[in-house]
Amino acid sequence: MSILIKPIITEKATMQSEVLNAYAFEVNTKANKVEIKKAVEAAYGVSVEKVRTINVRPDRKTRFTKTGIQHGKTNAVKKAIVQLAEGETIDLYANM
């Protein structure tokens, strides 16, 4: 089971990484804070101070088409905001 799925790179996440030294990741929905902390420390070689998690509910969408009403939903996602120790950083753009 891979715990870290991908980093979240948005304006808000970038601002948090610069100001608060906190990075956002999309993680497995069954992972807990201890597993997330160990995965980030192993993957990036940094020390993690705090982990905050957010369960994002799926969005329900309705479309009106020629064939009738189409119902659908997006997948549920879990996000983790990881705060690093003072003076440590993660370079998310190095692997690209």
Tab-separated table of C-alpha atoms in Angstrom:
chain	number	residue	atom	x	y	z
A	1	MET	CA	0.000	0.000	0.000
A	2	SER	CA	1.572	3.251	-1.092
A	3	ILE	CA	0.725	5.980	1.380
A	4	LEU	CA	1.796	9.108	-0.520
A	5	ILE	CA	-0.069	9.452	-3.812
A	6	LYS	CA	1.076	12.878	-5.048
A	7	PRO	CA	1.995	16.336	-3.760
A	8	ILE	CA	-0.621	19.064	-4.044
A	9	ILE	CA	0.714	22.111	-5.878
A	10	THR	CA	-1.737	25.012	-5.708
A	11	GLU	CA	-1.409	28.681	-4.825
A	12	LYS	CA	-2.495	28.034	-1.258
A	13	ALA	CA	-0.182	25.033	-0.813
A	14	THR	CA	2.756	26.964	-2.273
A	15	MET	CA	2.106	29.880	0.079
A	16	GLN	CA	1.986	27.495	3.054
A	17	SER	CA	5.281	25.924	2.017
A	18	GLU	CA	6.977	29.322	1.826
A	19	VAL	CA	5.494	30.952	4.921
A	20	LEU	CA	4.703	28.092	7.319
A	21	ASN	CA	7.106	25.390	6.025
A	22	ALA	CA	4.097	23.079	5.535
A	23	TYR	CA	3.603	20.874	2.468
A	24	ALA	CA	0.356	19.306	1.206
A	25	PHE	CA	0.060	15.750	-0.120
A	26	GLU	CA	-2.755	13.575	-1.401
A	27	VAL	CA	-2.565	10.356	0.615
A	28	ASN	CA	-4.258	6.979	0.834
A	29	THR	CA	-7.680	7.243	2.480
A	30	LYS	CA	-6.854	4.491	5.000
A	31	ALA	CA	-3.498	5.968	6.122
A	32	ASN	CA	-3.206	7.500	9.579
A	33	LYS	CA	-0.998	10.359	10.785
A	34	VAL	CA	1.826	8.126	12.047
A	35	GLU	CA	2.054	6.265	8.725
A	36	ILE	CA	2.010	9.547	6.793
A	37	LYS	CA	4.801	10.958	8.959
A	38	LYS	CA	6.992	7.876	8.410
A	39	ALA	CA	6.324	7.887	4.652
A	40	VAL	CA	7.283	11.564	4.229
A	41	GLU	CA	10.419	11.155	6.341
A	42	ALA	CA	11.478	8.090	4.332
A	43	ALA	CA	10.692	9.569	0.900
A	44	TYR	CA	12.230	13.032	1.354
A	45	GLY	CA	14.745	12.601	4.213
A	46	VAL	CA	13.299	15.336	6.426
A	47	SER	CA	11.993	15.446	9.988
A	48	VAL	CA	8.264	16.075	10.391
A	49	GLU	CA	6.893	18.047	13.341
A	50	LYS	CA	3.136	17.930	12.752
A	51	VAL	CA	0.663	16.190	10.433
A	52	ARG	CA	-2.882	17.448	9.818
A	53	THR	CA	-5.332	15.427	7.731
A	54	ILE	CA	-8.471	16.362	5.812
A	55	ASN	CA	-11.070	13.965	4.404
A	56	VAL	CA	-12.580	15.573	1.292
A	57	ARG	CA	-16.047	14.271	0.470
A	58	PRO	CA	-16.995	13.322	-3.099
A	59	ASP	CA	-18.793	15.919	-5.204
A	60	ARG	CA	-22.090	14.875	-6.745
A	61	LYS	CA	-22.762	16.136	-10.258
A	62	THR	CA	-25.840	16.068	-12.498
A	63	ARG	CA	-25.846	16.636	-16.258
A	64	PHE	CA	-28.851	17.026	-18.511
A	65	THR	CA	-28.174	15.348	-21.869
A	66	LYS	CA	-30.213	14.192	-24.890
A	67	THR	CA	-30.449	10.690	-23.434
A	68	GLY	CA	-31.658	11.882	-20.044
A	69	ILE	CA	-30.242	12.909	-16.712
A	70	GLN	CA	-26.742	11.601	-15.930
A	71	HIS	CA	-25.711	11.342	-12.281
A	72	GLY	CA	-22.113	10.975	-11.175
A	73	LYS	CA	-19.667	11.730	-8.423
A	74	THR	CA	-15.968	12.313	-7.927
A	75	ASN	CA	-13.797	10.124	-5.713
A	76	ALA	CA	-13.289	10.805	-2.018
A	77	VAL	CA	-9.753	12.034	-1.282
A	78	LYS	CA	-7.661	12.390	1.858
A	79	LYS	CA	-5.201	15.277	2.091
A	80	ALA	CA	-2.348	15.641	4.555
A	81	ILE	CA	-0.623	18.891	5.482
A	82	VAL	CA	2.837	18.083	6.805
A	83	GLN	CA	4.762	20.684	8.801
A	84	LEU	CA	8.527	20.243	8.772
A	85	ALA	CA	11.121	21.124	11.377
A	86	GLU	CA	12.777	24.536	11.295
A	87	GLY	CA	15.248	24.964	8.441
A	88	GLU	CA	14.208	21.909	6.399
A	89	THR	CA	12.573	22.025	2.961
A	90	ILE	CA	11.244	19.653	0.305
A	91	ASP	CA	12.024	20.365	-3.358
A	92	LEU	CA	8.899	19.106	-5.123
A	93	TYR	CA	10.121	20.198	-8.563
A	94	ALA	CA	13.422	18.233	-8.562
A	95	ASN	CA	11.875	14.929	-9.746
A	96	MET	CA	10.232	16.415	-12.850
